[in-house]
Structures are given as C-alpha cells and as structure tokens.
PDB file of C-alpha atoms in Angstrom:
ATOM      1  CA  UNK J 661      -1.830 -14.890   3.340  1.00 70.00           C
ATOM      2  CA  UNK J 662      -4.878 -16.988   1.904  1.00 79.00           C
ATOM      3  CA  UNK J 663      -7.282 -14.838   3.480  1.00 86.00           C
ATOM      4  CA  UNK J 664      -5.899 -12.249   1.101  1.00 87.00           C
ATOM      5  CA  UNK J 665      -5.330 -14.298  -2.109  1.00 88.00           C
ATOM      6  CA  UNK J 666      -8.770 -15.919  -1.651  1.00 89.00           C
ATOM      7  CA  UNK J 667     -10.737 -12.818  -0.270  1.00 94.00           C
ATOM      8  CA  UNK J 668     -14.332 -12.883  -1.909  1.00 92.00           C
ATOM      9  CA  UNK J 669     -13.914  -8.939  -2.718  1.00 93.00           C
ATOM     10  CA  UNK J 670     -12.102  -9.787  -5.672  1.00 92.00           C
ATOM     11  CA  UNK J 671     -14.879 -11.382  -7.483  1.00 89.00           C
ATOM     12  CA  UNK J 672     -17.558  -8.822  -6.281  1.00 91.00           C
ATOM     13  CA  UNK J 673     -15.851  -6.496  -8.585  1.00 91.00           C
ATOM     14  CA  UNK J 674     -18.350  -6.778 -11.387  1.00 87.00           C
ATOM     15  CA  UNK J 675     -18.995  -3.489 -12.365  1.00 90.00           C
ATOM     16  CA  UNK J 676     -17.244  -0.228 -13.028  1.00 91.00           C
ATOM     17  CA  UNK J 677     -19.291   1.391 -10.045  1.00 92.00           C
ATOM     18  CA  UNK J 678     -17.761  -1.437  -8.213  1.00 92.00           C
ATOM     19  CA  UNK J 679     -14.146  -1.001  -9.290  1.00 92.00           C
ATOM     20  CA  UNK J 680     -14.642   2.886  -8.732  1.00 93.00           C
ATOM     21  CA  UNK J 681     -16.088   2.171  -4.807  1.00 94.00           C
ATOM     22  CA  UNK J 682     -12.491   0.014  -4.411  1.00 95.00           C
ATOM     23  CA  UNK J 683     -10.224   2.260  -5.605  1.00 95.00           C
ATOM     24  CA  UNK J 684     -11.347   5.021  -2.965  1.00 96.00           C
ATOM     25  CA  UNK J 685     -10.672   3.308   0.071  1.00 96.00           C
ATOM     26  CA  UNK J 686      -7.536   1.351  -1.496  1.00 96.00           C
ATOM     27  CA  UNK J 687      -6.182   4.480  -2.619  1.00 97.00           C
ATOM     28  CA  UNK J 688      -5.407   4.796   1.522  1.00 97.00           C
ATOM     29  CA  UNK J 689      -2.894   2.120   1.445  1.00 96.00           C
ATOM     30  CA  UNK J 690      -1.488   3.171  -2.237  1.00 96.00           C
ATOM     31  CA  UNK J 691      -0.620   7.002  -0.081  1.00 97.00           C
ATOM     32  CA  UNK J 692       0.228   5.481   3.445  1.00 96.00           C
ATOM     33  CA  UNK J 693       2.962   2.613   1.607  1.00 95.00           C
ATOM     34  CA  UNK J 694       5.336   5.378   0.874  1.00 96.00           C
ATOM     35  CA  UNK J 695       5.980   6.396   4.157  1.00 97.00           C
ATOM     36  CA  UNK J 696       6.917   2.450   5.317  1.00 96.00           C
ATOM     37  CA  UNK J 697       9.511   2.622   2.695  1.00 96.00           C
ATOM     38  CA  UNK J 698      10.830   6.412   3.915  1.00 97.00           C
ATOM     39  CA  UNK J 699      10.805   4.504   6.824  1.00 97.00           C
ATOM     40  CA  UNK J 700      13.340   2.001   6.000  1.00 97.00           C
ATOM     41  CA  UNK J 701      15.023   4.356   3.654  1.00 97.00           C
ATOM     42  CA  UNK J 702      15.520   6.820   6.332  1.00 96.00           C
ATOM     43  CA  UNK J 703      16.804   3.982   8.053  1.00 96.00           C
ATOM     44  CA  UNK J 704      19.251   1.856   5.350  1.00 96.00           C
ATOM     45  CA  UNK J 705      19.602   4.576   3.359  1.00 95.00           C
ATOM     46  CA  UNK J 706      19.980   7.459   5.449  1.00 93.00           C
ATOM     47  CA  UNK J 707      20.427  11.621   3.641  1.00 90.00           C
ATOM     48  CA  UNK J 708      22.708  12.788   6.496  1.00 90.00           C
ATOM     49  CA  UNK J 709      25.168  16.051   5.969  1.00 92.00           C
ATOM     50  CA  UNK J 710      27.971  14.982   5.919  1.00 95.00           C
ATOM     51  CA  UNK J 711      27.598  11.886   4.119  1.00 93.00           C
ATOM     52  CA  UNK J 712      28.552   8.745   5.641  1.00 93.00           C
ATOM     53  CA  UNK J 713      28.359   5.215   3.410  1.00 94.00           C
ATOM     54  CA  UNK J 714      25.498   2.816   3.998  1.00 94.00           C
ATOM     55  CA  UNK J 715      26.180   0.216   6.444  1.00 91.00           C
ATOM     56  CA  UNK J 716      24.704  -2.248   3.778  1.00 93.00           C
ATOM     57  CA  UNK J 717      24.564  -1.194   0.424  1.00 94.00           C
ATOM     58  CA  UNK J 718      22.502  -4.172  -0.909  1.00 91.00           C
ATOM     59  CA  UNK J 719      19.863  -3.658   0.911  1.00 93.00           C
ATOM     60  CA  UNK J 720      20.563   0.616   0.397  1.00 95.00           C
ATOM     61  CA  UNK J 721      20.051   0.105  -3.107  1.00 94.00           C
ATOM     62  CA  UNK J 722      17.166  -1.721  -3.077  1.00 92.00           C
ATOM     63  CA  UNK J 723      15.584   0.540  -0.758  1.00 94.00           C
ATOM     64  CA  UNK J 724      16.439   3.516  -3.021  1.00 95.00           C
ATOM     65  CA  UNK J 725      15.472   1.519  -6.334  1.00 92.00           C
ATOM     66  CA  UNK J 726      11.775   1.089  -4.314  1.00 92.00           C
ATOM     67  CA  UNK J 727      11.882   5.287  -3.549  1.00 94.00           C
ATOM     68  CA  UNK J 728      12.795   5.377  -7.634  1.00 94.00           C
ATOM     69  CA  UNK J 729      10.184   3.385  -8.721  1.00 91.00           C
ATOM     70  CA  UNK J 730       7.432   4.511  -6.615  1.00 92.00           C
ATOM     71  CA  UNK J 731       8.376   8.385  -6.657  1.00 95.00           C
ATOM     72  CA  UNK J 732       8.836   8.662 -10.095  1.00 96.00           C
ATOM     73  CA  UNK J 733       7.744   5.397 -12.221  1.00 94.00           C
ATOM     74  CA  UNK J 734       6.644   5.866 -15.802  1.00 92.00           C
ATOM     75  CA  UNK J 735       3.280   5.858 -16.397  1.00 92.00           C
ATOM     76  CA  UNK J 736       0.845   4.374 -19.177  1.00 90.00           C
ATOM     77  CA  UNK J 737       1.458   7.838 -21.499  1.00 92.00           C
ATOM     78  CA  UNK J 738       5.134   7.582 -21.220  1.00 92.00           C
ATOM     79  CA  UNK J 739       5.256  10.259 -18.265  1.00 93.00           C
ATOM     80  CA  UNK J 740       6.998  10.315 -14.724  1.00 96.00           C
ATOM     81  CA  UNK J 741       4.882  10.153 -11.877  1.00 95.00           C
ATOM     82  CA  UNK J 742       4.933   8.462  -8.394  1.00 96.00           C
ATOM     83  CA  UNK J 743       2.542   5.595  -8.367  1.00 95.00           C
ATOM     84  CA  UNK J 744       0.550   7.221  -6.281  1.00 97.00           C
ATOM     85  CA  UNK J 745      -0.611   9.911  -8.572  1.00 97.00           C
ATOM     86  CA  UNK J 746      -0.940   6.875 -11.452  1.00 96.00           C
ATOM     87  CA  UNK J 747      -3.573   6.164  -9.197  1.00 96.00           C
ATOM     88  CA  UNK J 748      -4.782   9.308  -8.757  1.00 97.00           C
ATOM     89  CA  UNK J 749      -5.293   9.669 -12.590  1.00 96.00           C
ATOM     90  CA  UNK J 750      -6.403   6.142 -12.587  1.00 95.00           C
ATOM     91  CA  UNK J 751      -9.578   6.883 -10.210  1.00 96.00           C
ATOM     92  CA  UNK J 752     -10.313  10.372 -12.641  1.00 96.00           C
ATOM     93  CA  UNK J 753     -10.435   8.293 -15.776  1.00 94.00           C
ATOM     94  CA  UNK J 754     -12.953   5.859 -14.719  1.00 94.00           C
ATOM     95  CA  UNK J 755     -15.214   8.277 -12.534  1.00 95.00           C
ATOM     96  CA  UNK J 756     -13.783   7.732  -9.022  1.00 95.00           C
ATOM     97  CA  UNK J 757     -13.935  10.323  -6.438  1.00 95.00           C
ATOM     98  CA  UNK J 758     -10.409  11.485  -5.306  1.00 96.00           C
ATOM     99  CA  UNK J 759     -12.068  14.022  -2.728  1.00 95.00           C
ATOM    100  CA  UNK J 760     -11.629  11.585   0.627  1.00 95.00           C
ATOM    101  CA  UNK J 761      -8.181  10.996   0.025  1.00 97.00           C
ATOM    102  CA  UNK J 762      -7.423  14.568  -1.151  1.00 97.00           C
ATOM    103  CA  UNK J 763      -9.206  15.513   1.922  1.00 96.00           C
ATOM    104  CA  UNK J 764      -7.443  13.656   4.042  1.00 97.00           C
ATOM    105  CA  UNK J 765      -3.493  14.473   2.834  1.00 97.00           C
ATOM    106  CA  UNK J 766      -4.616  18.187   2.669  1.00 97.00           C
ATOM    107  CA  UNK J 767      -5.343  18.174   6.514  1.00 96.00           C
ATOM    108  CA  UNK J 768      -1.844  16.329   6.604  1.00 97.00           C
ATOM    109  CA  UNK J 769      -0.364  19.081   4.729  1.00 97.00           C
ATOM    110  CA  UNK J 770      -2.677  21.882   6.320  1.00 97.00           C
ATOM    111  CA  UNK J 771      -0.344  20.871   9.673  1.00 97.00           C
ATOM    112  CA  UNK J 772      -3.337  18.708  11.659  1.00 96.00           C
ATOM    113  CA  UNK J 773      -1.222  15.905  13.383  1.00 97.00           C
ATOM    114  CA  UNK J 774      -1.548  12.407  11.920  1.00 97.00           C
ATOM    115  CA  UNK J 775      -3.097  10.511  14.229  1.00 97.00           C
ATOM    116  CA  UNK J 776      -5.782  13.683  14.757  1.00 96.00           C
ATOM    117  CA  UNK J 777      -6.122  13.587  11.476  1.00 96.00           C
ATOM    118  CA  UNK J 778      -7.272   9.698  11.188  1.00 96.00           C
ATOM    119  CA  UNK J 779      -9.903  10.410  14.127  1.00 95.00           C
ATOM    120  CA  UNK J 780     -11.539  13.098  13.228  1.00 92.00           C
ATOM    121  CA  UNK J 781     -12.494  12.820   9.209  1.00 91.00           C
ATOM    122  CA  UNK J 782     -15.234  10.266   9.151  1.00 91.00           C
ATOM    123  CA  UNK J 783     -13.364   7.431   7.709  1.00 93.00           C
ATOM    124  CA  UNK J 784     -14.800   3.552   8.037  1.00 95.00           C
ATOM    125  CA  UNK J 785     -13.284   2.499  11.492  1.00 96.00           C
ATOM    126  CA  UNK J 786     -11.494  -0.527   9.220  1.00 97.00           C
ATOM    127  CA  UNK J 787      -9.520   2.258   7.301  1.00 97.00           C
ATOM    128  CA  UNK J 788      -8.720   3.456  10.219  1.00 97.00           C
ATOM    129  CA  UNK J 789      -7.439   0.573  11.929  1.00 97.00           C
ATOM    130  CA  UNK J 790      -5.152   0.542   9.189  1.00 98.00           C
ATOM    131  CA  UNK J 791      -4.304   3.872   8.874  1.00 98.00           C
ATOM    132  CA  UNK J 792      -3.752   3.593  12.351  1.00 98.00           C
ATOM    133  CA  UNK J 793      -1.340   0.058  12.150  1.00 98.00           C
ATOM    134  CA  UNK J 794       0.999   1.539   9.613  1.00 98.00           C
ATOM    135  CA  UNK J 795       1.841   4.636  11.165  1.00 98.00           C
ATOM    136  CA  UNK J 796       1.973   3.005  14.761  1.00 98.00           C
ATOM    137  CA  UNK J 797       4.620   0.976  13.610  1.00 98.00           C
ATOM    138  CA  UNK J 798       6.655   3.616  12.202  1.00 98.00           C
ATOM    139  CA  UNK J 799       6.484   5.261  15.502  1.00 97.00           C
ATOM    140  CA  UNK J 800       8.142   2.404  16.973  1.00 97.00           C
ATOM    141  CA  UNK J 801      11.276   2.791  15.364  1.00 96.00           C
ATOM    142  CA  UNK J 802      11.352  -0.774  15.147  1.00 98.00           C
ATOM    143  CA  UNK J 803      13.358  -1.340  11.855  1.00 97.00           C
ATOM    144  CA  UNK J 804      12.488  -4.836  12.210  1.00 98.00           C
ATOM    145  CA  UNK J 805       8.593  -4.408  12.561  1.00 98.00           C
ATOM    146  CA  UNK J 806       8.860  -1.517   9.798  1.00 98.00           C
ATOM    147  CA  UNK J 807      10.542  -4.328   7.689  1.00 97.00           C
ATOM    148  CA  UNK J 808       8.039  -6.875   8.770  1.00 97.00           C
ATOM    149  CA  UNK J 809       4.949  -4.453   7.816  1.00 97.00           C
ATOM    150  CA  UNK J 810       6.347  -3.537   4.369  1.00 95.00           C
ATOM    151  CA  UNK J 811       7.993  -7.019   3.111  1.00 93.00           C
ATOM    152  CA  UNK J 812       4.927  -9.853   4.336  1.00 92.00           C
ATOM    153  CA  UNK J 813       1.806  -6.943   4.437  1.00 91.00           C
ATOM    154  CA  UNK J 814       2.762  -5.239   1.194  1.00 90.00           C
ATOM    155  CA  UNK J 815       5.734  -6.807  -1.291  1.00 85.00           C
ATOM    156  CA  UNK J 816       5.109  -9.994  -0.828  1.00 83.00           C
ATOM    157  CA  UNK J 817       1.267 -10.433  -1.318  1.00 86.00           C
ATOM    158  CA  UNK J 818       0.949  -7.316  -3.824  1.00 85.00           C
ATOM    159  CA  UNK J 819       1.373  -9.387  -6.526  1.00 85.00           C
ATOM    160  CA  UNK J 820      -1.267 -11.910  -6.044  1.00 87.00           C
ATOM    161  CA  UNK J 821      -3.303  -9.493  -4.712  1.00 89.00           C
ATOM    162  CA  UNK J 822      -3.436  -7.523  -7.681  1.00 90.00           C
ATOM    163  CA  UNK J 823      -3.041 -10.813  -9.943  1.00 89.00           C
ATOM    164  CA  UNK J 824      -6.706 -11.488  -8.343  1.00 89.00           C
ATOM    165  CA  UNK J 825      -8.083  -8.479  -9.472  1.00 90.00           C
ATOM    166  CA  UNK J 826      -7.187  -8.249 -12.952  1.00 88.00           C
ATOM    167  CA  UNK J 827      -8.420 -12.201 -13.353  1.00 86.00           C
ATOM    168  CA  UNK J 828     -11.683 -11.549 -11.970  1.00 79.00           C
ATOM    169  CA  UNK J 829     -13.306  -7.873 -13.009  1.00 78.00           C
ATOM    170  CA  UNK J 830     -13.483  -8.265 -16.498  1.00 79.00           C
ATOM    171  CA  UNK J 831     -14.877  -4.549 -16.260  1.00 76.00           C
ATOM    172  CA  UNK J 832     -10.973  -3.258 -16.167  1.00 84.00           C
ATOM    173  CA  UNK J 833     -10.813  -2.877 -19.724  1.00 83.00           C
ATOM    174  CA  UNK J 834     -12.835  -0.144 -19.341  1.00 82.00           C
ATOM    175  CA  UNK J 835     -10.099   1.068 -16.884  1.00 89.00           C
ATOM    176  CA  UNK J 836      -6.683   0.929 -18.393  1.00 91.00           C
ATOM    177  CA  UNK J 837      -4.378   3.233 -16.762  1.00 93.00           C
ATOM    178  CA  UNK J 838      -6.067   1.251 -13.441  1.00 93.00           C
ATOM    179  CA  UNK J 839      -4.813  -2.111 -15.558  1.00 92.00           C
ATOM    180  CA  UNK J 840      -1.447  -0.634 -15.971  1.00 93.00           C
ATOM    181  CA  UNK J 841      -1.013   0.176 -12.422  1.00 93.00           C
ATOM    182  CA  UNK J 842      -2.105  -2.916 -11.350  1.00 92.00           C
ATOM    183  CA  UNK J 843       0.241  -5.028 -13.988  1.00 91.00           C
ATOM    184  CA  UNK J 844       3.149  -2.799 -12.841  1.00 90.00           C
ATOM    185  CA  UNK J 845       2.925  -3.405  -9.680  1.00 86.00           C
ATOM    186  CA  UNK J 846       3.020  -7.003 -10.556  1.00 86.00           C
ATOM    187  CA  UNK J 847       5.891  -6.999 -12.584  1.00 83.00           C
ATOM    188  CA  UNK J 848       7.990  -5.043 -10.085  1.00 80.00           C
ATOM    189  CA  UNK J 849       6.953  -6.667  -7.320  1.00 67.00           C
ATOM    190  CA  UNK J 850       6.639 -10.327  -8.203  1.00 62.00           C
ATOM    191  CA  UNK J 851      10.184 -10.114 -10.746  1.00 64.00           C
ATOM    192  CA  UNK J 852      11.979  -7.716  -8.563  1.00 66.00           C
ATOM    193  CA  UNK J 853      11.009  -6.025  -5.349  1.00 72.00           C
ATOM    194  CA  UNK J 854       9.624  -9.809  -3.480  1.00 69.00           C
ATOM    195  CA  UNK J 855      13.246 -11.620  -3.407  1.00 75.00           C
ATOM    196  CA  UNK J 856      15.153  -8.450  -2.287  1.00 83.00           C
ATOM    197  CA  UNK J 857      12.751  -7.934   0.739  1.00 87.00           C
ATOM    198  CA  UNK J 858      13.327 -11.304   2.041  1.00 85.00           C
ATOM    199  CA  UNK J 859      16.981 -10.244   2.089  1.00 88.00           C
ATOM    200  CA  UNK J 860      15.631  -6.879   3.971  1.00 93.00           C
ATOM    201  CA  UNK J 861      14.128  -9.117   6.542  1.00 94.00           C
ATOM    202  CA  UNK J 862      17.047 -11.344   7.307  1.00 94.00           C
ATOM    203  CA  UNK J 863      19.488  -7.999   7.800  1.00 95.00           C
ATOM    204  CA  UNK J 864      16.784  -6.582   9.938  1.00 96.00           C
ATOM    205  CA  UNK J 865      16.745  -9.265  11.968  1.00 97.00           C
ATOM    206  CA  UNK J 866      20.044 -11.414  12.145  1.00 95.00           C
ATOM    207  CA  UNK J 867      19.945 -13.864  14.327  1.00 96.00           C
ATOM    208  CA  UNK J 868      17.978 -12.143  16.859  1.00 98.00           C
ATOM    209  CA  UNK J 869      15.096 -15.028  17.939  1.00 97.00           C
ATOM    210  CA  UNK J 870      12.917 -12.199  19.069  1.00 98.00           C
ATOM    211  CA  UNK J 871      12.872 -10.128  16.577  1.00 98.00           C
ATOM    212  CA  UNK J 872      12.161 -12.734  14.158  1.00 98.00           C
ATOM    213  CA  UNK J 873       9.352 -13.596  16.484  1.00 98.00           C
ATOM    214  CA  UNK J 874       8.351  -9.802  16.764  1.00 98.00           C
ATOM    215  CA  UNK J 875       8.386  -9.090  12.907  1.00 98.00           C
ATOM    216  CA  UNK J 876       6.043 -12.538  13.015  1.00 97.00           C
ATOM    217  CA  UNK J 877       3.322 -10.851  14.724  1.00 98.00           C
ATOM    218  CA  UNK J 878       3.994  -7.741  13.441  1.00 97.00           C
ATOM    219  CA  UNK J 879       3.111  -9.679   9.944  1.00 96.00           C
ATOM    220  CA  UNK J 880       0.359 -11.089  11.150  1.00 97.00           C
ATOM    221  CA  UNK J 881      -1.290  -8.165  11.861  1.00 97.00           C
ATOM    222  CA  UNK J 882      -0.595  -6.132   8.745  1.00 97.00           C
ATOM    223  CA  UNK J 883      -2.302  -9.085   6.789  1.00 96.00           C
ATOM    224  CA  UNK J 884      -5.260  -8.964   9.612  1.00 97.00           C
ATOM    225  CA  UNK J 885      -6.081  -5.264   9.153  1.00 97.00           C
ATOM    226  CA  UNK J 886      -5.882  -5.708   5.087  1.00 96.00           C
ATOM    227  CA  UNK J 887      -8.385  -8.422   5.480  1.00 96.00           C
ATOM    228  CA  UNK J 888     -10.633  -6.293   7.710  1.00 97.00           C
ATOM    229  CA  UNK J 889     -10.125  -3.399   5.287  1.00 97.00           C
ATOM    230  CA  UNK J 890     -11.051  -5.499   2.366  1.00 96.00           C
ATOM    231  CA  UNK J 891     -14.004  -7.206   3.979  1.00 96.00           C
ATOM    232  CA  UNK J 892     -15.214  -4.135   5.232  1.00 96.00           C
ATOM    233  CA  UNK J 893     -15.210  -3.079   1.256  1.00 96.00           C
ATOM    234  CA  UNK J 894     -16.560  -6.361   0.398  1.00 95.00           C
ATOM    235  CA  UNK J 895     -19.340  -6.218   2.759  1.00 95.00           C
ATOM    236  CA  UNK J 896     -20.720  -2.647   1.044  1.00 92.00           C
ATOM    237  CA  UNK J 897     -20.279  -4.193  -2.371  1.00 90.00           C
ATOM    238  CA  UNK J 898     -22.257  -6.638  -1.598  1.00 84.00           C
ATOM    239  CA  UNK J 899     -25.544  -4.705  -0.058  1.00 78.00           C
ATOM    240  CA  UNK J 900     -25.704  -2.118  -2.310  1.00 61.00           C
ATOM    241  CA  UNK J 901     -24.820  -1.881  -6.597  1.00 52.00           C
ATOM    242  CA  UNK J 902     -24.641   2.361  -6.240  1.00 52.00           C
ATOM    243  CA  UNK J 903     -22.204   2.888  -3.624  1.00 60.00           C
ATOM    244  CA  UNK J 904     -20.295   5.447  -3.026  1.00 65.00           C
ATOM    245  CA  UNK J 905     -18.043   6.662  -0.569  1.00 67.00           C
ATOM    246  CA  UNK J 906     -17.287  10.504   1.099  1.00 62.00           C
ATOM    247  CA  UNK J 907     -16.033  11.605   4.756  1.00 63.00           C
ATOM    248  CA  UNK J 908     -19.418  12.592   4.802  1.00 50.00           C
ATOM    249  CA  UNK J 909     -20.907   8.915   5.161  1.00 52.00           C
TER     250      UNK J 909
END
C-alpha cells in the first residue's frame, strides 16, 4: 500500500494541464469500480423474482448503501448524480477531455464485447492491464477475489489516495467540483465504507485458509496494476508540461 500512498505522481500534479492529463486516464477506474460493487451486490444482495432474504443482511446493506452512494450521491450543486458523472462534470469544468472514456463506454453500449473492446481502442497498455484485472476477476465468480479487489485495491487506500492529492496540487482550487469529489470520497470511504469492507472480507472468506490466501494475492495485484497505472501517468507528466491524452495517441 506505500507504493500508492507515497507514489511520486501525486506531487507532479502542479498544474491544471497536469490535473486535467490525470483525470482522463483515472476516470477508467472511477467507470470500471461500479461494476466490482454490482459484482458483490449481485452477489450479497441479489434482485431475484421472487424475492428471497439476504443470507447476510449486514453486509446486504452495506453493499446497497455503496450502490446508493455511488449511483446517486449528491453533488457539489445540491443535485443527484452517480459519482461517476461528478466526475464527468468535474473533467468539463476544468478543460478535461471526456472523449476517451466516452469512447470507450459507447463501444460498451454500441454491443462490442468487453474484453474486444479494451484491445482494440488504443488505450496505454497500463490502462489496460487494469481494465483488463478488474473485469478478469469478475469473470471468476470468485466472491472472495471480487471482495479482495474492491475492499484492499479500492476502499481501503481511496482515502489516502485521494488525501495525497488534495495535499499536494495546490492547483485544485481552480477545480472545485474535482475537490468535492475527491473530499467525498474521503469522507465516505475513510468514516464509513473502510470498516464495513473488512467485515465484507471476513464473510467472504470464513475460515477458509485458501481463500484468505487467494484474496491475498488477489490484493496484491490490484495495488500492482494501480501502481503501474499511476506510474505510467507519472512518467508522461514528467517528460512533457502539454500533455494530452486521445485513443488516437
């Protein structure tokens, strides 16, 4: 998890060009989280006809509290959106371009198969890898891995991800509904969301050793492909101050 707390990107965020360049390839993981938490909520929380009662209702709840939150939050102006388009409207304000992530769910919706999808638009091959990771292990139908992937490569470092970012680009008060985002994420997250995923993890798992051993690695390489993601970002802030980024690169 250091590798992520301490990740030089952070601080390479010194300009609004910069900021703009980050929020276009971390839009990617903002989109592709929702579908780790259908995951589990298709899972703990299942919408079956007829109805049958959640075999844990704890962890139900929190599940459907996440789908609440992230489907229809309220936003900086007081109106309901998923967090997803907050970060949509986040990119417009400050100048970002929304067109490779637009691109890429409107093949998704167009009917092109996922994993098609990911290997033919020109994305960085580090996006992809990640693209790639998160959808992989939904297709396992590993609730355990799912669990893994969402609680120790999203919930629990989110906070400090984004606590890094908003300590070290001064230029986000030139971005505020990007702020807001980012500090509501944090407070959901850090006060909220963190503690109840642990729980998730220890009814995914039981007392199943290998599991627990599984959802380890499984972990490990959801922080691994962030890192690559964010070095890969890192490494084009630092060679160039007018970057910008299209599926035409």
């Amino acid at each position: 998890m250091d590798r992520l707390i301490d990740h030089s990107v952070y601080k390479n965020l010194k300009s609004i060009d910069d900021v703009k360049f980050f929020m276009q390839y971390h839009a990617f993981a903002v989109w592709d989280f929702m579908s780790l938490v259908k995951a589990l909520q298709t899972h703990f929380a299942p919408t079956t006809l007829p109805w049958f009662n959640p075999q844990n209702t704890d962890v139900a709840r929190f599940i459907n509290e996440i789908v609440l939150s992230e489907e229809s939050d309220m936003d900086s102006e007081g109106n309901y959106r998923s967090h997803y388009a907050m970060y949509l409207n986040a990119m417009s304000e400050v100048g970002a371009s929304t067109e490779p992530i637009e691109t890429f769910v409107g093949e998704l919706k167009d009917g092109t198969p996922l994993f098609e999808t990911i290997a033919g638009l020109n994305l960085p091959v580090e996006l992809k890898q990640f693209l790639k990771f998160t959808f992989e292990t939904i297709e396992s139908r590993d609730i355990h891995k799912i669990a893994a992937a969402f609680t120790f490569g999203r919930e629990d470092i989110i906070p400090e991800m984004f606590l890094q970012v908003l300590k070290n680009s001064d230029e986000l008060r030139n971005a505020p509904k990007f702020r807001y985002y980012l500090e509501r994420h944090i407070e959901l997250d850090g006060d909220e969301h963190g503690p109840m995923a642990l729980k998730l993890m220890e009814v995914a798992c039981g007392q199943d050793k290998t599991k627990w051993l599984e959802a380890a690695e499984c972990a490990r390489r959801a922080i691994d492909v962030r890192v690559n993601l964010w070095s890969m970002i890192d490494r084009k802030l630092s060679v160039s101050t007018q970057n910008t980024f299209s599926l035409a690169d």
